């Protein structure tokens, strides 16, 4: 049994962090579903920027431009077409798991990250235009994003909360989700609205690579993961969640993101075998997925009590790492990076639209 299949048998979902029209046309995504136990997919502006640069979208860009679509509107037409196709590929999984798995994700414009009302409007519009019940709208878990998450869940829009880095970030995102579910219960609506909370892992170790002692290299991300998982399990067992589950809510799932190993000296599956846990998701790029399928190992599931995370995090604190401040910095840098990627994407689309028309 391959490691990808073993991980699925242990209760963790493997999602692909990539999508291109070429992968859809060639059947590569279907192959990952059939042979690699992949049960979902995530996307972001950087992924689409690279895909559009390949030239695979030139004819579609020319056609849409001729019909009067430009910039952001043109991009969302391209992205929605791809994600509808991907959502249809994962629909059998979605139906078989009664909506627990089989999701794809589309991000609202990162330019809206600090505009709550505009984020809510965009999320509702994109989800309605997609017309697929297994499509998440990605909203950052920034202070401005949290009320948008509540509003979208209350409106029945499934949400993938992104840009979470710490247990505190996770608790805030989970609270926003639960508040939205409570509002649906109070209104007599079905509270079973899908959601995942995406916690970014590898950026922690990159951030402290030049400060951490040798014995602590590449250990901060996994320690933070343990801390987040402890918070997830504690909240899952809380009276608040139990009451909502009795009313029909399904708990927001925890998702591990940014799982490509950045350190060439570290194992290429570090953030996969080190984050095995039931009822969680690990989304990974092609290279990490294929590496884990080829030579990955499945460790014991993460301990619900956090294991030795407090000791490890304490050692980083003793080495001068302010974990709370670093979490805030990483979230701010992540949001800025997404905005930069988005603007690169818009510039590419504008340039290609002009060249092709």
mmCIF file of C-alpha atoms in Angstrom:
data_model
loop_
_atom_site.group_PDB
_atom_site.id
_atom_site.type_symbol
_atom_site.label_atom_id
_atom_site.label_comp_id
_atom_site.label_asym_id
_atom_site.label_seq_id
_atom_site.Cartn_x
_atom_site.Cartn_y
_atom_site.Cartn_z
ATOM 1 C CA UNK A 1 0.000 0.000 0.000
ATOM 2 C CA UNK A 2 1.415 3.390 -1.019
ATOM 3 C CA UNK A 3 1.920 6.042 1.656
ATOM 4 C CA UNK A 4 -0.771 8.245 0.092
ATOM 5 C CA UNK A 5 -3.312 5.436 0.433
ATOM 6 C CA UNK A 6 -2.168 4.655 3.979
ATOM 7 C CA UNK A 7 -2.615 8.282 4.982
ATOM 8 C CA UNK A 8 -6.145 8.267 3.578
ATOM 9 C CA UNK A 9 -6.889 5.068 5.511
ATOM 10 C CA UNK A 10 -5.742 6.892 8.657
ATOM 11 C CA UNK A 11 -8.426 9.524 8.066
ATOM 12 C CA UNK A 12 -6.454 12.388 6.511
ATOM 13 C CA UNK A 13 -7.431 13.862 3.141
ATOM 14 C CA UNK A 14 -4.771 14.612 0.531
ATOM 15 C CA UNK A 15 -5.515 17.586 -1.704
ATOM 16 C CA UNK A 16 -3.561 18.916 -4.666
ATOM 17 C CA UNK A 17 -2.310 22.498 -4.384
ATOM 18 C CA UNK A 18 -2.287 23.165 -8.123
ATOM 19 C CA UNK A 19 -4.517 23.457 -11.161
ATOM 20 C CA UNK A 20 -3.898 24.217 -14.837
ATOM 21 C CA UNK A 21 -6.014 23.753 -17.918
ATOM 22 C CA UNK A 22 -3.292 21.483 -19.266
ATOM 23 C CA UNK A 23 -3.615 19.203 -16.227
ATOM 24 C CA UNK A 24 -7.361 19.033 -16.769
ATOM 25 C CA UNK A 25 -7.078 18.378 -20.510
ATOM 26 C CA UNK A 26 -4.367 15.720 -20.146
ATOM 27 C CA UNK A 27 -6.200 13.814 -17.415
ATOM 28 C CA UNK A 28 -3.421 14.407 -14.875
ATOM 29 C CA UNK A 29 -5.787 15.542 -12.141
ATOM 30 C CA UNK A 30 -8.002 12.516 -12.746
ATOM 31 C CA UNK A 31 -4.870 10.350 -12.507
ATOM 32 C CA UNK A 32 -4.045 11.862 -9.124
ATOM 33 C CA UNK A 33 -7.572 11.037 -7.986
ATOM 34 C CA UNK A 34 -7.369 7.459 -9.243
ATOM 35 C CA UNK A 35 -3.786 6.558 -8.297
ATOM 36 C CA UNK A 36 -2.684 8.997 -5.566
ATOM 37 C CA UNK A 37 -5.774 9.083 -3.312
ATOM 38 C CA UNK A 38 -6.251 12.808 -3.963
ATOM 39 C CA UNK A 39 -9.706 13.955 -2.846
ATOM 40 C CA UNK A 40 -9.660 17.738 -3.314
ATOM 41 C CA UNK A 41 -7.816 20.717 -4.772
ATOM 42 C CA UNK A 42 -6.719 24.239 -3.838
ATOM 43 C CA UNK A 43 -5.611 27.172 -5.991
ATOM 44 C CA UNK A 44 -4.176 30.664 -5.557
ATOM 45 C CA UNK A 45 -3.136 33.626 -7.753
ATOM 46 C CA UNK A 46 0.471 32.410 -8.080
ATOM 47 C CA UNK A 47 -0.722 29.059 -9.406
ATOM 48 C CA UNK A 48 -2.910 30.714 -12.033
ATOM 49 C CA UNK A 49 -0.170 33.216 -12.943
ATOM 50 C CA UNK A 50 2.223 30.383 -13.806
ATOM 51 C CA UNK A 51 -0.505 28.468 -15.632
ATOM 52 C CA UNK A 52 -1.506 31.448 -17.793
ATOM 53 C CA UNK A 53 2.171 32.149 -18.587
ATOM 54 C CA UNK A 54 2.380 28.682 -20.168
ATOM 55 C CA UNK A 55 0.275 29.777 -23.143
ATOM 56 C CA UNK A 56 -2.428 27.181 -22.506
ATOM 57 C CA UNK A 57 -4.968 29.968 -22.049
ATOM 58 C CA UNK A 58 -4.116 32.121 -25.070
ATOM 59 C CA UNK A 59 -7.095 31.096 -27.182
ATOM 60 C CA UNK A 60 -9.488 31.525 -24.242
ATOM 61 C CA UNK A 61 -8.004 34.955 -23.425
ATOM 62 C CA UNK A 62 -8.369 36.043 -27.053
ATOM 63 C CA UNK A 63 -11.993 34.883 -27.136
ATOM 64 C CA UNK A 64 -12.925 36.520 -23.837
ATOM 65 C CA UNK A 65 -11.150 39.743 -24.758
ATOM 66 C CA UNK A 66 -13.065 39.881 -28.027
ATOM 67 C CA UNK A 67 -16.272 39.585 -25.970
ATOM 68 C CA UNK A 68 -15.302 42.566 -23.829
ATOM 69 C CA UNK A 69 -13.808 40.831 -20.782
ATOM 70 C CA UNK A 70 -10.613 42.321 -19.359
ATOM 71 C CA UNK A 71 -8.479 42.244 -16.230
ATOM 72 C CA UNK A 72 -10.049 40.812 -13.107
ATOM 73 C CA UNK A 73 -13.308 39.871 -14.853
ATOM 74 C CA UNK A 74 -11.413 37.953 -17.547
ATOM 75 C CA UNK A 75 -9.376 36.106 -14.922
ATOM 76 C CA UNK A 76 -12.410 34.954 -12.991
ATOM 77 C CA UNK A 77 -14.015 33.672 -16.197
ATOM 78 C CA UNK A 78 -10.890 31.556 -16.833
ATOM 79 C CA UNK A 79 -10.580 30.391 -13.236
ATOM 80 C CA UNK A 80 -14.252 29.517 -12.862
ATOM 81 C CA UNK A 81 -14.180 27.403 -16.003
ATOM 82 C CA UNK A 82 -11.199 25.408 -14.678
ATOM 83 C CA UNK A 83 -12.608 25.060 -11.180
ATOM 84 C CA UNK A 84 -16.024 23.958 -12.409
ATOM 85 C CA UNK A 85 -14.296 21.168 -14.337
ATOM 86 C CA UNK A 86 -12.210 20.235 -11.290
ATOM 87 C CA UNK A 87 -15.270 20.359 -9.017
ATOM 88 C CA UNK A 88 -17.039 17.927 -11.342
ATOM 89 C CA UNK A 89 -14.078 15.526 -11.142
ATOM 90 C CA UNK A 90 -14.278 15.572 -7.340
ATOM 91 C CA UNK A 91 -18.078 15.460 -7.170
ATOM 92 C CA UNK A 92 -18.195 11.628 -6.745
ATOM 93 C CA UNK A 93 -15.967 12.013 -3.662
ATOM 94 C CA UNK A 94 -18.118 14.868 -2.410
ATOM 95 C CA UNK A 95 -21.282 12.809 -2.787
ATOM 96 C CA UNK A 96 -19.747 9.639 -1.341
ATOM 97 C CA UNK A 97 -18.573 11.494 1.784
ATOM 98 C CA UNK A 98 -21.846 13.427 2.082
ATOM 99 C CA UNK A 99 -20.074 16.734 1.585
ATOM 100 C CA UNK A 100 -17.156 16.181 3.947
ATOM 101 C CA UNK A 101 -14.540 15.876 1.185
ATOM 102 C CA UNK A 102 -14.184 16.473 -2.544
ATOM 103 C CA UNK A 103 -13.793 20.268 -2.462
ATOM 104 C CA UNK A 104 -12.015 22.761 -4.725
ATOM 105 C CA UNK A 105 -11.135 26.367 -3.782
ATOM 106 C CA UNK A 106 -11.184 29.783 -5.465
ATOM 107 C CA UNK A 107 -9.788 32.928 -3.866
ATOM 108 C CA UNK A 108 -11.425 36.341 -3.758
ATOM 109 C CA UNK A 109 -9.234 39.200 -4.956
ATOM 110 C CA UNK A 110 -6.412 39.686 -2.422
ATOM 111 C CA UNK A 111 -6.866 43.424 -2.968
ATOM 112 C CA UNK A 112 -9.985 43.047 -0.810
ATOM 113 C CA UNK A 113 -8.110 41.574 2.168
ATOM 114 C CA UNK A 114 -8.763 44.660 4.312
ATOM 115 C CA UNK A 115 -12.289 45.415 3.065
ATOM 116 C CA UNK A 116 -14.863 43.281 4.869
ATOM 117 C CA UNK A 117 -17.966 44.340 2.957
ATOM 118 C CA UNK A 118 -16.347 44.036 -0.470
ATOM 119 C CA UNK A 119 -15.005 40.581 0.460
ATOM 120 C CA UNK A 120 -18.497 39.374 1.402
ATOM 121 C CA UNK A 121 -19.987 40.708 -1.835
ATOM 122 C CA UNK A 122 -17.252 39.118 -3.943
ATOM 123 C CA UNK A 123 -17.505 35.758 -2.140
ATOM 124 C CA UNK A 124 -21.267 35.546 -2.611
ATOM 125 C CA UNK A 125 -20.988 36.544 -6.272
ATOM 126 C CA UNK A 126 -18.208 34.080 -7.120
ATOM 127 C CA UNK A 127 -19.911 31.175 -5.394
ATOM 128 C CA UNK A 128 -23.176 31.879 -7.196
ATOM 129 C CA UNK A 129 -21.406 32.198 -10.553
ATOM 130 C CA UNK A 130 -19.486 28.958 -10.031
ATOM 131 C CA UNK A 131 -22.685 26.985 -9.589
ATOM 132 C CA UNK A 132 -20.917 24.118 -7.814
ATOM 133 C CA UNK A 133 -21.841 23.030 -4.303
ATOM 134 C CA UNK A 134 -18.324 21.621 -3.689
ATOM 135 C CA UNK A 135 -16.474 24.918 -4.229
ATOM 136 C CA UNK A 136 -14.943 26.858 -1.352
ATOM 137 C CA UNK A 137 -14.353 30.587 -1.515
ATOM 138 C CA UNK A 138 -10.991 31.424 0.046
ATOM 139 C CA UNK A 139 -11.006 34.339 2.501
ATOM 140 C CA UNK A 140 -7.941 35.352 4.547
ATOM 141 C CA UNK A 141 -8.173 35.000 8.307
ATOM 142 C CA UNK A 142 -6.951 38.564 8.835
ATOM 143 C CA UNK A 143 -8.724 40.815 11.361
ATOM 144 C CA UNK A 144 -10.761 42.306 8.497
ATOM 145 C CA UNK A 145 -11.393 38.882 6.989
ATOM 146 C CA UNK A 146 -12.868 37.326 10.145
ATOM 147 C CA UNK A 147 -16.224 39.168 10.060
ATOM 148 C CA UNK A 148 -16.450 38.386 6.324
ATOM 149 C CA UNK A 149 -16.059 34.692 7.164
ATOM 150 C CA UNK A 150 -18.933 34.895 9.659
ATOM 151 C CA UNK A 151 -21.144 36.716 7.142
ATOM 152 C CA UNK A 152 -20.413 34.185 4.388
ATOM 153 C CA UNK A 153 -21.052 31.139 6.581
ATOM 154 C CA UNK A 154 -24.275 32.759 7.803
ATOM 155 C CA UNK A 155 -25.257 33.252 4.144
ATOM 156 C CA UNK A 156 -24.509 29.602 3.319
ATOM 157 C CA UNK A 157 -21.297 30.232 1.340
ATOM 158 C CA UNK A 158 -18.633 27.535 1.999
ATOM 159 C CA UNK A 159 -15.324 29.100 3.073
ATOM 160 C CA UNK A 160 -11.670 28.091 3.024
ATOM 161 C CA UNK A 161 -10.043 30.360 5.617
ATOM 162 C CA UNK A 162 -6.472 31.101 4.533
ATOM 163 C CA UNK A 163 -3.353 32.757 5.935
ATOM 164 C CA UNK A 164 -3.523 31.238 9.413
ATOM 165 C CA UNK A 165 -0.199 30.681 11.148
ATOM 166 C CA UNK A 166 -0.757 29.973 14.838
ATOM 167 C CA UNK A 167 -3.129 28.434 17.352
ATOM 168 C CA UNK A 168 -4.447 31.931 18.118
ATOM 169 C CA UNK A 169 -5.093 32.554 14.430
ATOM 170 C CA UNK A 170 -6.866 29.204 14.201
ATOM 171 C CA UNK A 171 -9.076 29.909 17.238
ATOM 172 C CA UNK A 172 -10.113 33.253 15.764
ATOM 173 C CA UNK A 173 -10.983 31.664 12.423
ATOM 174 C CA UNK A 174 -12.901 28.836 14.093
ATOM 175 C CA UNK A 175 -14.811 31.336 16.224
ATOM 176 C CA UNK A 176 -15.795 33.279 13.084
ATOM 177 C CA UNK A 177 -17.023 30.048 11.500
ATOM 178 C CA UNK A 178 -18.962 28.974 14.596
ATOM 179 C CA UNK A 179 -20.582 32.387 14.925
ATOM 180 C CA UNK A 180 -21.834 32.078 11.359
ATOM 181 C CA UNK A 181 -23.215 28.608 12.091
ATOM 182 C CA UNK A 182 -24.931 29.901 15.260
ATOM 183 C CA UNK A 183 -26.598 32.620 13.241
ATOM 184 C CA UNK A 184 -27.963 30.019 10.845
ATOM 185 C CA UNK A 185 -29.333 27.940 13.713
ATOM 186 C CA UNK A 186 -30.995 31.018 15.222
ATOM 187 C CA UNK A 187 -32.587 31.772 11.835
ATOM 188 C CA UNK A 188 -33.882 28.203 11.436
ATOM 189 C CA UNK A 189 -31.444 27.456 8.589
ATOM 190 C CA UNK A 190 -29.292 24.366 8.005
ATOM 191 C CA UNK A 191 -25.932 25.028 9.735
ATOM 192 C CA UNK A 192 -24.069 22.358 7.732
ATOM 193 C CA UNK A 193 -22.005 24.816 5.675
ATOM 194 C CA UNK A 194 -18.601 23.464 4.627
ATOM 195 C CA UNK A 195 -15.380 25.103 5.791
ATOM 196 C CA UNK A 196 -11.691 24.432 6.309
ATOM 197 C CA UNK A 197 -9.128 26.430 8.298
ATOM 198 C CA UNK A 198 -5.811 26.538 6.399
ATOM 199 C CA UNK A 199 -2.690 26.827 8.539
ATOM 200 C CA UNK A 200 0.563 27.624 6.704
ATOM 201 C CA UNK A 201 3.529 25.571 7.847
ATOM 202 C CA UNK A 202 6.854 25.899 6.015
ATOM 203 C CA UNK A 203 7.099 29.682 6.309
ATOM 204 C CA UNK A 204 7.777 29.334 10.038
ATOM 205 C CA UNK A 205 11.007 27.438 9.439
ATOM 206 C CA UNK A 206 12.095 29.766 6.638
ATOM 207 C CA UNK A 207 11.579 32.747 8.951
ATOM 208 C CA UNK A 208 13.884 31.424 11.686
ATOM 209 C CA UNK A 209 16.403 29.528 9.549
ATOM 210 C CA UNK A 210 19.179 32.021 10.327
ATOM 211 C CA UNK A 211 18.322 32.310 14.032
ATOM 212 C CA UNK A 212 17.515 28.796 15.195
ATOM 213 C CA UNK A 213 20.245 26.631 16.730
ATOM 214 C CA UNK A 214 21.255 23.679 14.562
ATOM 215 C CA UNK A 215 19.368 21.207 16.741
ATOM 216 C CA UNK A 216 16.162 23.221 16.192
ATOM 217 C CA UNK A 217 16.416 23.586 12.411
ATOM 218 C CA UNK A 218 13.132 22.735 10.647
ATOM 219 C CA UNK A 219 11.358 21.990 13.936
ATOM 220 C CA UNK A 220 9.338 25.156 14.488
ATOM 221 C CA UNK A 221 6.689 24.518 11.822
ATOM 222 C CA UNK A 222 5.855 21.065 13.140
ATOM 223 C CA UNK A 223 5.792 22.315 16.748
ATOM 224 C CA UNK A 224 3.348 25.054 15.750
ATOM 225 C CA UNK A 225 1.330 22.396 13.937
ATOM 226 C CA UNK A 226 1.079 20.365 17.127
ATOM 227 C CA UNK A 227 -0.048 23.442 19.046
ATOM 228 C CA UNK A 228 -2.714 24.187 16.424
ATOM 229 C CA UNK A 229 -3.874 20.575 16.390
ATOM 230 C CA UNK A 230 -4.255 20.637 20.180
ATOM 231 C CA UNK A 231 -6.423 23.757 19.867
ATOM 232 C CA UNK A 232 -8.461 22.049 17.132
ATOM 233 C CA UNK A 233 -9.081 18.932 19.201
ATOM 234 C CA UNK A 234 -9.911 20.935 22.325
ATOM 235 C CA UNK A 235 -12.436 23.053 20.452
ATOM 236 C CA UNK A 236 -13.923 19.991 18.734
ATOM 237 C CA UNK A 237 -14.709 18.535 22.159
ATOM 238 C CA UNK A 238 -16.206 21.762 23.543
ATOM 239 C CA UNK A 239 -19.815 22.234 24.640
ATOM 240 C CA UNK A 240 -20.250 24.972 22.035
ATOM 241 C CA UNK A 241 -19.366 22.660 19.178
ATOM 242 C CA UNK A 242 -21.429 19.789 20.612
ATOM 243 C CA UNK A 243 -24.518 22.002 20.760
ATOM 244 C CA UNK A 244 -24.055 23.092 17.166
ATOM 245 C CA UNK A 245 -23.417 19.528 16.013
ATOM 246 C CA UNK A 246 -26.675 18.495 17.679
ATOM 247 C CA UNK A 247 -28.337 21.157 15.502
ATOM 248 C CA UNK A 248 -26.737 19.704 12.365
ATOM 249 C CA UNK A 249 -23.466 21.632 12.009
ATOM 250 C CA UNK A 250 -20.315 19.931 10.765
ATOM 251 C CA UNK A 251 -17.066 20.990 12.362
ATOM 252 C CA UNK A 252 -14.742 23.094 10.253
ATOM 253 C CA UNK A 253 -11.814 20.876 9.230
ATOM 254 C CA UNK A 254 -8.187 21.760 9.868
ATOM 255 C CA UNK A 255 -6.032 21.993 6.712
ATOM 256 C CA UNK A 256 -2.241 22.035 6.515
ATOM 257 C CA UNK A 257 -1.035 24.400 3.764
ATOM 258 C CA UNK A 258 2.370 25.585 2.504
ATOM 259 C CA UNK A 259 3.694 22.051 2.851
ATOM 260 C CA UNK A 260 6.521 22.117 0.312
ATOM 261 C CA UNK A 261 9.852 21.731 2.106
ATOM 262 C CA UNK A 262 11.982 24.824 1.494
ATOM 263 C CA UNK A 263 15.207 23.585 3.138
ATOM 264 C CA UNK A 264 17.142 21.385 0.649
ATOM 265 C CA UNK A 265 18.769 19.599 3.588
ATOM 266 C CA UNK A 266 15.416 18.537 5.080
ATOM 267 C CA UNK A 267 13.226 15.605 3.954
ATOM 268 C CA UNK A 268 11.057 16.543 0.972
ATOM 269 C CA UNK A 269 8.004 15.127 2.757
ATOM 270 C CA UNK A 270 8.687 16.818 6.113
ATOM 271 C CA UNK A 271 5.312 18.568 6.369
ATOM 272 C CA UNK A 272 3.362 15.518 5.257
ATOM 273 C CA UNK A 273 4.625 12.666 7.417
ATOM 274 C CA UNK A 274 5.046 15.088 10.333
ATOM 275 C CA UNK A 275 1.416 16.261 10.241
ATOM 276 C CA UNK A 276 -0.561 13.042 9.898
ATOM 277 C CA UNK A 277 -3.843 13.365 11.796
ATOM 278 C CA UNK A 278 -7.397 12.098 11.306
ATOM 279 C CA UNK A 279 -10.112 14.456 10.051
ATOM 280 C CA UNK A 280 -7.554 16.936 8.750
ATOM 281 C CA UNK A 281 -6.457 17.835 5.227
ATOM 282 C CA UNK A 282 -2.966 18.213 3.793
ATOM 283 C CA UNK A 283 -2.794 20.161 0.529
ATOM 284 C CA UNK A 284 0.475 19.906 -1.383
ATOM 285 C CA UNK A 285 2.003 20.792 -4.772
ATOM 286 C CA UNK A 286 2.662 18.122 -7.387
ATOM 287 C CA UNK A 287 6.304 17.530 -6.464
ATOM 288 C CA UNK A 288 5.530 16.978 -2.766
ATOM 289 C CA UNK A 289 2.581 14.720 -3.583
ATOM 290 C CA UNK A 290 4.661 12.602 -5.952
ATOM 291 C CA UNK A 291 7.553 12.414 -3.493
ATOM 292 C CA UNK A 292 5.252 11.229 -0.710
ATOM 293 C CA UNK A 293 3.602 8.707 -3.024
ATOM 294 C CA UNK A 294 7.052 7.412 -4.032
ATOM 295 C CA UNK A 295 8.903 7.191 -0.729
ATOM 296 C CA UNK A 296 6.759 8.728 2.003
ATOM 297 C CA UNK A 297 6.188 7.223 5.420
ATOM 298 C CA UNK A 298 3.194 7.553 7.711
ATOM 299 C CA UNK A 299 4.064 8.231 11.335
ATOM 300 C CA UNK A 300 1.777 7.875 14.323
ATOM 301 C CA UNK A 301 -1.066 10.389 14.337
ATOM 302 C CA UNK A 302 -0.448 13.703 16.056
ATOM 303 C CA UNK A 303 -1.231 13.521 19.777
ATOM 304 C CA UNK A 304 -4.400 15.383 20.740
ATOM 305 C CA UNK A 305 -2.661 16.940 23.762
ATOM 306 C CA UNK A 306 0.082 18.612 21.708
ATOM 307 C CA UNK A 307 2.816 16.192 22.708
ATOM 308 C CA UNK A 308 6.129 17.960 23.259
ATOM 309 C CA UNK A 309 5.154 21.155 21.424
ATOM 310 C CA UNK A 310 5.354 23.341 24.546
ATOM 311 C CA UNK A 311 8.916 22.225 25.206
ATOM 312 C CA UNK A 312 9.986 22.870 21.607
ATOM 313 C CA UNK A 313 8.218 26.239 21.408
ATOM 314 C CA UNK A 314 9.803 27.176 24.736
ATOM 315 C CA UNK A 315 13.250 26.473 23.322
ATOM 316 C CA UNK A 316 12.584 28.804 20.399
ATOM 317 C CA UNK A 317 11.367 31.477 22.814
ATOM 318 C CA UNK A 318 14.542 31.034 24.848
ATOM 319 C CA UNK A 319 16.526 31.513 21.629
ATOM 320 C CA UNK A 320 14.906 34.919 21.203
ATOM 321 C CA UNK A 321 12.007 34.107 18.862
ATOM 322 C CA UNK A 322 8.854 36.070 19.730
ATOM 323 C CA UNK A 323 6.315 33.562 18.434
ATOM 324 C CA UNK A 324 3.257 35.796 18.693
ATOM 325 C CA UNK A 325 4.961 38.671 16.892
ATOM 326 C CA UNK A 326 6.322 36.315 14.247
ATOM 327 C CA UNK A 327 2.864 34.861 13.613
ATOM 328 C CA UNK A 328 1.491 38.374 13.005
ATOM 329 C CA UNK A 329 4.422 39.210 10.750
ATOM 330 C CA UNK A 330 3.970 36.045 8.711
ATOM 331 C CA UNK A 331 0.263 36.734 8.254
ATOM 332 C CA UNK A 332 0.938 40.314 7.139
ATOM 333 C CA UNK A 333 3.715 39.209 4.800
ATOM 334 C CA UNK A 334 1.511 36.455 3.419
ATOM 335 C CA UNK A 335 -1.283 38.912 2.676
ATOM 336 C CA UNK A 336 1.184 41.292 0.996
ATOM 337 C CA UNK A 337 2.635 38.414 -1.027
ATOM 338 C CA UNK A 338 -0.818 37.400 -2.250
ATOM 339 C CA UNK A 339 -1.519 41.003 -3.291
ATOM 340 C CA UNK A 340 1.781 41.144 -5.201
ATOM 341 C CA UNK A 341 1.013 37.837 -6.929
ATOM 342 C CA UNK A 342 -2.464 39.077 -7.797
ATOM 343 C CA UNK A 343 -1.122 42.246 -9.367
ATOM 344 C CA UNK A 344 1.454 40.247 -11.331
ATOM 345 C CA UNK A 345 -1.392 38.066 -12.556
ATOM 346 C CA UNK A 346 -3.495 41.081 -13.579
ATOM 347 C CA UNK A 347 -0.506 42.584 -15.414
ATOM 348 C CA UNK A 348 0.092 39.318 -17.263
ATOM 349 C CA UNK A 349 -3.542 39.029 -18.301
ATOM 350 C CA UNK A 350 -3.578 42.638 -19.504
ATOM 351 C CA UNK A 351 -0.404 42.131 -21.518
ATOM 352 C CA UNK A 352 -1.597 38.876 -23.072
ATOM 353 C CA UNK A 353 -5.034 40.336 -23.845
ATOM 354 C CA UNK A 354 -3.380 43.197 -25.702
ATOM 355 C CA UNK A 355 -0.976 40.925 -27.568
ATOM 356 C CA UNK A 356 -3.668 38.452 -28.583
ATOM 357 C CA UNK A 357 -6.190 41.038 -29.773
#
